[in-house]
Coordinates of C-alpha atoms and ligand atoms in Angstrom, one line a residue:
M25 CA 27.3 -2.5 -21.9
K26 CA 26.1 -2.7 -25.5
F27 CA 22.9 -0.6 -25.9
S28 CA 21.4 -3.4 -28.0
K29 CA 21.5 -5.7 -25.0
L30 CA 20.4 -3.1 -22.4
Y31 CA 16.8 -3.7 -21.2
C32 CA 15.7 -0.1 -21.3
P33 CA 12.1 0.2 -22.6
T34 CA 12.0 3.9 -23.5
L35 CA 8.6 5.6 -24.1
K36 CA 7.8 8.3 -26.7
E37 CA 4.7 9.4 -24.9
T38 CA 4.5 10.6 -21.3
P39 CA 2.2 8.5 -19.2
K40 CA -0.9 10.5 -18.2
D41 CA -0.6 9.8 -14.5
A42 CA 3.0 11.2 -14.4
L43 CA 2.7 14.8 -13.2
V44 CA 6.2 15.8 -12.3
A45 CA 9.4 15.7 -14.3
S46 CA 11.1 13.0 -12.3
H47 CA 8.2 10.6 -12.6
Q48 CA 7.8 11.4 -16.3
L49 CA 11.5 11.0 -17.1
M50 CA 11.9 7.8 -15.1
M51 CA 9.0 6.2 -17.0
R52 CA 10.1 7.6 -20.4
S53 CA 13.7 6.5 -19.9
G54 CA 12.7 3.0 -18.9
M55 CA 14.1 3.2 -15.4
I56 CA 10.9 2.1 -13.5
R57 CA 7.5 0.5 -14.2
K58 CA 4.4 0.7 -12.0
L59 CA 2.9 -2.5 -10.6
A60 CA 0.2 -0.9 -8.5
A61 CA -0.4 2.6 -6.9
G62 CA 2.8 3.6 -5.3
I63 CA 4.5 0.3 -6.0
Y64 CA 7.2 0.1 -8.6
S65 CA 9.7 -2.2 -10.2
Y66 CA 13.2 -1.0 -10.8
L67 CA 14.5 -1.9 -14.3
P68 CA 18.3 -2.1 -15.0
L69 CA 18.9 1.6 -15.5
G70 CA 16.8 2.6 -12.5
L71 CA 18.4 0.0 -10.2
K72 CA 21.8 1.0 -11.3
I73 CA 21.2 4.6 -10.2
M74 CA 19.6 3.5 -6.9
R75 CA 22.7 1.4 -6.2
K76 CA 25.0 4.4 -6.9
I77 CA 23.0 6.4 -4.3
E78 CA 23.1 3.5 -1.8
C79 CA 26.9 3.2 -2.4
I80 CA 27.4 6.9 -1.5
V81 CA 25.2 6.5 1.5
R82 CA 27.1 3.4 2.7
E83 CA 30.5 5.0 2.3
E84 CA 29.6 8.1 4.2
M85 CA 27.6 6.2 7.0
N86 CA 30.6 3.8 7.4
R87 CA 33.0 6.8 7.5
S88 CA 30.9 8.2 10.3
G89 CA 31.4 5.0 12.3
A90 CA 27.9 3.6 11.8
Q91 CA 27.6 -0.2 11.2
E92 CA 25.3 -1.8 8.7
I93 CA 22.7 -4.4 9.7
L94 CA 19.6 -5.7 8.0
M95 CA 16.3 -6.1 9.9
P96 CA 13.2 -8.0 8.8
S97 CA 10.5 -6.3 6.9
V98 CA 7.7 -8.2 8.5
I99 CA 7.3 -7.4 12.2
P100 CA 5.2 -9.1 14.9
S101 CA 2.4 -6.9 16.3
E102 CA 3.5 -7.4 19.9
L103 CA 6.4 -5.0 19.5
W104 CA 4.2 -2.3 18.1
K105 CA 1.7 -2.9 20.8
E106 CA 4.4 -2.3 23.4
T107 CA 4.9 1.3 22.2
G108 CA 1.3 1.9 21.4
R109 CA 2.0 2.5 17.7
W110 CA -0.1 -0.5 16.6
D111 CA -3.1 1.7 17.2
L112 CA -1.6 5.1 16.7
Y113 CA -0.1 4.5 13.3
G114 CA -3.6 4.0 11.8
K115 CA -4.2 3.0 8.2
E116 CA -0.7 3.8 7.0
L117 CA 0.4 0.5 8.7
L118 CA 0.0 -2.5 6.4
R119 CA -1.2 -5.3 8.7
L120 CA -0.9 -8.9 7.8
K121 CA -1.8 -12.3 9.4
D122 CA 0.1 -15.5 9.2
R123 CA -1.5 -19.0 8.9
A124 CA -2.0 -19.2 12.6
S125 CA -3.7 -15.7 12.6
R126 CA -0.8 -14.1 14.4
E127 CA -0.7 -10.4 13.5
F128 CA 2.2 -8.7 11.8
C129 CA 2.9 -5.5 10.0
Y130 CA 5.1 -4.6 7.1
G131 CA 7.6 -2.2 8.6
P132 CA 7.2 1.5 7.8
T133 CA 10.1 2.3 10.2
H134 CA 12.1 0.2 12.6
E135 CA 12.4 1.9 16.1
E136 CA 10.6 -1.0 17.8
V137 CA 12.7 -3.7 16.2
I138 CA 16.0 -2.0 16.8
T139 CA 15.1 -1.2 20.4
D140 CA 14.2 -4.8 21.0
I141 CA 17.6 -5.9 19.6
V142 CA 19.5 -3.5 21.7
R143 CA 17.6 -4.1 25.0
N144 CA 18.3 -7.8 24.7
N145 CA 21.9 -7.5 23.9
I146 CA 23.3 -4.5 25.6
N147 CA 23.5 -3.9 29.3
S148 CA 26.5 -1.8 30.1
Y149 CA 27.3 1.9 29.3
K150 CA 30.7 0.6 28.1
Q151 CA 29.1 -0.8 25.0
L152 CA 27.8 2.6 23.9
P153 CA 27.6 4.8 21.9
M154 CA 26.6 2.8 18.9
N155 CA 25.0 3.7 15.6
L156 CA 23.4 1.0 13.4
Y157 CA 21.8 1.4 10.0
Q158 CA 20.2 -0.5 7.3
I159 CA 19.1 0.0 3.7
Q160 CA 15.8 -1.7 3.3
T161 CA 12.4 -1.8 1.7
K162 CA 9.7 0.0 3.7
F163 CA 5.9 0.0 3.2
R164 CA 3.6 2.9 4.2
D165 CA 0.0 2.7 3.0
E166 CA 0.1 6.4 2.0
I167 CA -3.3 7.9 1.5
R168 CA -2.2 9.6 -1.7
P169 CA 0.8 7.9 -3.3
R170 CA 2.0 10.1 -6.2
F171 CA 4.8 11.5 -8.2
G172 CA 6.3 8.1 -8.8
L173 CA 9.2 7.3 -6.4
M174 CA 8.8 10.6 -4.6
R175 CA 5.8 9.4 -2.6
G176 CA 5.5 5.7 -3.0
R177 CA 3.9 3.1 -0.8
E178 CA 6.8 0.6 -1.1
F179 CA 10.1 2.4 -1.1
I180 CA 13.8 2.0 -0.1
M181 CA 15.0 3.9 2.9
K182 CA 18.3 4.1 4.7
D183 CA 17.4 4.2 8.4
A184 CA 19.9 4.6 11.2
Y185 CA 19.4 4.4 15.0
S186 CA 22.0 5.6 17.5
F187 CA 22.2 4.7 21.2
H188 CA 23.8 6.7 24.0
T189 CA 24.1 7.0 27.8
S190 CA 23.7 10.8 27.8
E191 CA 22.0 13.6 26.0
S192 CA 25.4 15.3 25.2
C193 CA 26.6 12.1 23.5
L194 CA 23.4 11.9 21.5
E195 CA 23.9 15.6 20.5
D196 CA 27.4 14.7 19.2
T197 CA 26.1 11.9 17.0
F198 CA 23.2 14.1 15.8
Q199 CA 25.7 16.6 14.7
E200 CA 27.9 14.0 13.1
M201 CA 24.9 12.7 11.2
E202 CA 24.0 16.2 10.0
N203 CA 27.6 16.5 8.6
T204 CA 27.4 13.0 7.1
Y205 CA 24.1 13.8 5.4
G206 CA 25.7 17.0 4.1
R207 CA 28.5 15.0 2.5
I208 CA 26.0 12.5 1.1
F209 CA 23.7 15.0 -0.6
S210 CA 26.7 17.1 -1.8
R211 CA 28.3 14.0 -3.4
A212 CA 24.9 13.2 -5.1
G213 CA 25.2 16.6 -6.7
L214 CA 22.1 18.1 -5.0
N215 CA 21.4 21.6 -3.8
F216 CA 19.8 21.3 -0.4
K217 CA 18.9 23.2 2.7
I218 CA 18.8 22.0 6.2
V219 CA 15.7 23.2 8.0
E220 CA 14.2 22.9 11.5
A221 CA 11.4 20.3 11.5
D222 CA 8.7 19.0 13.7
S223 CA 10.3 17.3 16.7
G224 CA 7.0 15.9 18.0
N225 CA 7.0 15.8 21.8
I226 CA 10.8 15.9 22.1
G227 CA 11.0 19.7 21.7
G228 CA 14.0 21.9 21.1
S229 CA 16.1 21.7 18.0
G230 CA 15.8 17.9 18.0
S231 CA 14.7 17.4 14.4
R232 CA 16.1 18.6 11.1
E233 CA 15.1 17.9 7.5
F234 CA 17.3 17.9 4.4
M235 CA 15.3 19.6 1.7
V236 CA 16.2 19.5 -2.0
T237 CA 15.0 22.8 -3.5
A238 CA 12.6 22.2 -6.3
E239 CA 9.4 23.8 -7.6
S240 CA 7.6 20.4 -7.5
G241 CA 8.5 19.9 -3.8
E242 CA 5.6 19.0 -1.5
D243 CA 7.1 20.9 1.4
A244 CA 7.3 24.7 1.9
I245 CA 10.4 26.1 3.6
L246 CA 10.4 29.4 5.4
E247 CA 13.7 31.3 5.3
C248 CA 14.9 34.5 6.9
D249 CA 16.9 36.9 4.6
H250 CA 18.9 38.1 7.6
C251 CA 19.7 35.3 10.0
Q252 CA 20.3 31.6 9.5
Y253 CA 16.7 30.7 10.4
S254 CA 15.0 28.2 8.1
A255 CA 12.2 25.9 8.9
N256 CA 9.5 23.7 7.5
V257 CA 6.4 25.9 7.3
E258 CA 4.5 23.3 9.2
V259 CA 6.9 23.9 12.2
A260 CA 7.0 27.6 11.8
E261 CA 3.2 27.8 11.9
K262 CA 3.1 25.8 15.1
S263 CA 5.6 28.1 16.8
G264 CA 3.8 31.4 16.2
G265 CA 2.1 31.5 12.8
T266 CA 4.8 32.9 10.6
S267 CA 4.3 33.2 6.9
E268 CA 5.8 34.8 3.8
G269 CA 6.6 38.5 4.1
D270 CA 6.5 38.4 7.9
R271 CA 9.3 39.5 10.2
C272 CA 11.5 36.7 11.3
G273 CA 10.6 35.5 14.8
R274 CA 14.2 34.6 15.7
C275 CA 16.3 37.7 14.8
K276 CA 13.3 40.2 14.6
K277 CA 15.1 41.9 11.8
G278 CA 14.9 40.0 8.5
S279 CA 11.8 39.1 6.5
L280 CA 10.7 35.6 5.7
S281 CA 10.3 34.1 2.2
I282 CA 9.0 30.7 1.1
T283 CA 10.7 28.2 -1.2
R284 CA 9.6 24.7 -2.1
G285 CA 11.6 21.6 -1.2
I286 CA 11.6 17.8 -1.3
E287 CA 12.4 16.2 2.0
V288 CA 15.1 13.6 1.2
G289 CA 16.5 13.1 4.7
H290 CA 15.5 13.6 8.3
I291 CA 17.5 13.4 11.5
F292 CA 15.8 13.2 14.8
K293 CA 16.6 13.0 18.5
L294 CA 14.3 10.4 20.0
G295 CA 15.6 10.8 23.5
D296 CA 14.1 8.0 25.7
K297 CA 10.8 7.9 23.9
Y298 CA 11.1 4.2 22.8
S299 CA 13.7 3.0 25.3
K300 CA 11.5 4.0 28.3
V301 CA 8.3 2.2 27.2
M302 CA 10.3 -0.8 26.0
T303 CA 12.6 -0.8 29.0
A304 CA 15.8 -0.6 27.1
T305 CA 18.2 0.4 29.8
V306 CA 21.9 0.3 30.6
L307 CA 23.8 0.3 33.9
D308 CA 25.8 3.4 34.5
D309 CA 29.2 3.4 36.2
K310 CA 27.5 3.4 39.6
G311 CA 25.3 0.4 38.7
N312 CA 22.1 2.3 38.2
A313 CA 19.8 1.4 35.3
S314 CA 18.7 4.3 33.1
P315 CA 16.9 4.4 29.7
I316 CA 19.2 4.5 26.7
M317 CA 19.1 7.8 24.7
M318 CA 18.3 7.3 21.0
G319 CA 18.5 9.2 17.7
C320 CA 17.1 8.1 14.3
Y321 CA 18.2 9.2 10.9
G322 CA 16.4 8.5 7.6
I323 CA 17.2 9.0 3.9
G324 CA 14.8 8.0 1.1
I325 CA 16.9 6.4 -1.6
G326 CA 14.2 6.5 -4.4
R327 CA 13.1 10.0 -3.3
T328 CA 16.7 11.2 -3.6
M329 CA 16.9 9.8 -7.1
A330 CA 13.7 11.6 -8.0
A331 CA 14.9 14.8 -6.4
A332 CA 18.2 14.6 -8.4
I333 CA 16.1 14.5 -11.6
E334 CA 13.9 17.4 -10.5
Q335 CA 17.0 19.5 -10.1
H336 CA 18.9 18.2 -13.2
H337 CA 16.8 18.0 -16.3
D338 CA 15.7 19.9 -19.4
E339 CA 13.0 19.5 -22.0
R340 CA 14.9 16.6 -23.7
G341 CA 15.6 14.5 -20.6
I342 CA 17.8 14.0 -17.6
K343 CA 21.2 15.6 -17.0
W344 CA 22.8 13.3 -14.4
P345 CA 25.4 14.5 -12.0
L346 CA 28.6 12.5 -12.6
S347 CA 28.2 10.7 -9.3
L348 CA 24.8 9.2 -10.1
A349 CA 25.0 8.7 -13.9
P350 CA 24.2 5.1 -14.9
F351 CA 26.9 5.4 -17.5
L352 CA 29.4 8.2 -17.9
V353 CA 29.9 7.9 -21.6
D354 CA 27.7 6.9 -24.5
I355 CA 29.6 5.9 -27.6
I356 CA 27.2 6.6 -30.5
L357 CA 27.9 4.9 -33.8
I358 CA 26.2 7.0 -36.5
K359 CA 26.0 3.9 -38.6
A360 CA 26.3 0.7 -36.6
G361 CA 26.4 -1.4 -39.8
N362 CA 29.7 0.2 -40.8
P363 CA 32.4 -2.2 -39.7
E364 CA 35.1 0.6 -39.5
Q365 CA 32.9 2.7 -37.2
M366 CA 32.1 -0.4 -35.1
K367 CA 35.8 -1.3 -34.8
I368 CA 36.8 2.2 -33.6
G369 CA 33.8 2.2 -31.2
E370 CA 34.7 -1.2 -29.7
K371 CA 38.3 -0.2 -29.2
I372 CA 37.3 3.0 -27.3
Y373 CA 34.8 0.9 -25.4
E374 CA 37.4 -1.5 -24.3
D375 CA 40.0 1.2 -23.4
L376 CA 37.5 3.1 -21.3
T377 CA 36.3 -0.1 -19.6
K378 CA 39.9 -0.9 -18.7
E379 CA 40.1 2.6 -17.0
N380 CA 37.0 1.6 -14.9
I381 CA 34.8 4.2 -16.7
D382 CA 31.2 3.0 -17.0
V383 CA 30.5 3.2 -20.8
L384 CA 27.6 2.4 -23.1
L385 CA 28.1 1.5 -26.7
D386 CA 25.1 2.4 -28.9
D387 CA 25.5 -0.4 -31.5
R388 CA 21.8 -0.4 -32.5
E389 CA 21.1 -0.2 -36.2
L390 CA 18.8 2.8 -35.7
S391 CA 18.8 6.3 -37.2
P392 CA 21.3 8.7 -35.5
G393 CA 18.3 10.9 -34.5
I394 CA 16.8 8.2 -32.3
K395 CA 20.2 7.5 -30.7
F396 CA 20.8 11.1 -29.9
K397 CA 17.3 11.4 -28.5
D398 CA 17.8 8.3 -26.2
A399 CA 21.2 9.6 -25.0
D400 CA 19.7 12.9 -24.1
L401 CA 16.7 11.3 -22.4
I402 CA 18.7 8.9 -20.3
G403 CA 21.0 11.7 -19.5
I404 CA 24.5 10.2 -19.9
P405 CA 26.9 13.0 -19.2
F406 CA 29.1 12.6 -22.3
Q407 CA 28.4 11.4 -25.9
L408 CA 31.2 10.3 -28.1
I409 CA 30.1 10.4 -31.7
I410 CA 31.7 8.2 -34.3
G411 CA 30.8 8.9 -37.9
N412 CA 32.4 9.1 -41.3
K413 CA 34.5 12.1 -40.2
T414 CA 36.1 9.9 -37.6
I415 CA 37.4 7.6 -40.3
E416 CA 38.4 10.3 -42.7
N417 CA 40.1 12.7 -40.2
Q418 CA 40.8 10.4 -37.2
T419 CA 38.7 12.9 -35.1
I420 CA 35.8 12.3 -32.9
E421 CA 33.1 14.6 -31.4
L422 CA 32.7 14.7 -27.6
K423 CA 29.5 16.3 -26.5
S424 CA 28.6 17.3 -23.0
R425 CA 25.0 16.7 -22.0
K426 CA 25.1 19.4 -19.3
S427 CA 26.5 22.3 -21.4
G428 CA 25.7 21.1 -24.9
E429 CA 29.3 22.0 -25.7
V430 CA 31.0 19.9 -28.5
Q431 CA 34.7 19.4 -28.7
I432 CA 36.5 17.8 -31.7
L433 CA 39.2 15.5 -30.5
N434 CA 41.9 13.5 -32.1
L435 CA 41.3 9.8 -31.7
S436 CA 44.6 9.5 -29.8
D437 CA 43.4 12.0 -27.1
I438 CA 40.1 10.4 -26.4
I439 CA 41.0 8.3 -23.3
S440 CA 42.9 11.0 -21.5
T441 CA 40.3 13.7 -22.2
I442 CA 37.5 11.4 -21.0
K443 CA 39.5 10.6 -17.9
G444 CA 39.9 14.3 -17.2
V445 CA 36.3 15.3 -17.6
T446 CA 34.8 12.3 -15.7
Q447 CA 36.9 12.6 -12.6
Ligands
ATP515 P1 6.8 12.7 4.5 O1 6.7 13.9 5.4 O2 7.3 13.1 3.1 O3 5.6 11.9 4.4 P2 8.1 11.4 6.6 O4 8.5 12.6 7.4 O5 6.9 10.7 7.0 O6 8.0 11.8 5.1 P3 10.4 9.9 7.6 O7 9.6 9.0 8.5 O8 11.1 11.1 8.1 O9 9.4 10.4 6.4 O10 11.3 9.0 6.6 C1 12.6 9.2 6.3 C2 12.8 9.5 4.8 O11 12.2 8.5 4.0 C3 12.2 10.8 4.3 O12 13.0 11.9 4.6 C4 12.0 10.5 2.8 O13 13.2 10.8 2.1 C5 11.7 9.0 2.8 N1 10.3 8.7 2.6 C6 9.3 8.8 3.6 N2 8.1 8.5 3.0 C7 8.3 8.2 1.7 C8 7.5 7.7 0.7 N3 6.2 7.6 0.9 N4 8.1 7.5 -0.5 C9 9.4 7.7 -0.7 N5 10.2 8.1 0.2 C10 9.7 8.3 1.5
MG516 MG1 10.3 13.1 8.0

């Protein structure tokens, strides 16, 4: 991609309503634009990163044996009335009417729809277990949408739902999903903790959250310095009123401390909560009908992108992990009007593209200062700087965004060096 053709409206000023680094940097680097409170458009750069996260999520979900589907966003009210959530969900549910005044909602989550599909199309235990997922736009009319993509009203979620004939089978898939989420967030370059979360009326260790540690996180995590215990403070409080400095309720030895985190993923054993009221049953090997056991597993795609920025930025901009970077290399021509610089830049651009390395060529006729600033802001992991020295000495500067380190390379070594550092 040539920078002159990239639609990436960067901003010098930080928008006043952007309070956290990820929101500020997504706006300043031209990744997103706000349409209304909690509702955003994704511009080319932002969408490219979203797609990279989705790709990691897909690969790992598929690897776990889950199958991708796509359900509708607009859901008839009847299904939500069956489970009682039409009333329970309250104002967060965006309700709509069609031309015949039939009621619908814009789906904030899809337990009802998936349970309806499964009850109509599965009848034997032999067809289970099964895990279905989608990557889809959700709407929740959040009371306080804020922090950009971190807490939006319209947002993209990966939601998966698993179906089983026994609790032990559900437990196996729950564990498999915990491992899968671990792989996903590790590949995305995130530091995360797995914490016990509110499991509603299911009880037990039926609910875990994946928390990306960050000062700006809206959740507080309680951790024991002695045993493995870590929980969302909301949960810890319900189970005995523990807080920072207290003795751990589990091991009775360690003391508890609080860190802040962003909930990027949530895995949950639903049991027969939905299958029972919606009569989604299967016949067991003796011919008896019993409710299907279910699990559900969510990941916020946009919130994961925001969390990655919260963990990887400095005062100049974003420092993308290699796996999420919109481009791996930015070729910066000190003087784009210089035909010799342009020729070298284009040659390297072509060679890297042939190696399947995603590369940006900053061919804009702007001052080098502006180009360096944009490269730092957007957060491309490597800058290749082509100037007069390149032409005089056949050398080129390679700068790492993460470490700030600069290497002087011979032109002939560029491709192999870049291949080495971007793998
Ligand atoms: P929260 O407690 O932050 O409101 P939640 O527990 O209601 O979230 P879930 O129903 O568990 O969210 O949804 C699964 C995932 O979807 C969350 O872990 C999060 O990553 C993402 N998510 C939920 N709400 C939002 C939102 N308003 N904006 C962006 N992502 C969201
Ligand atoms: Mg949750």
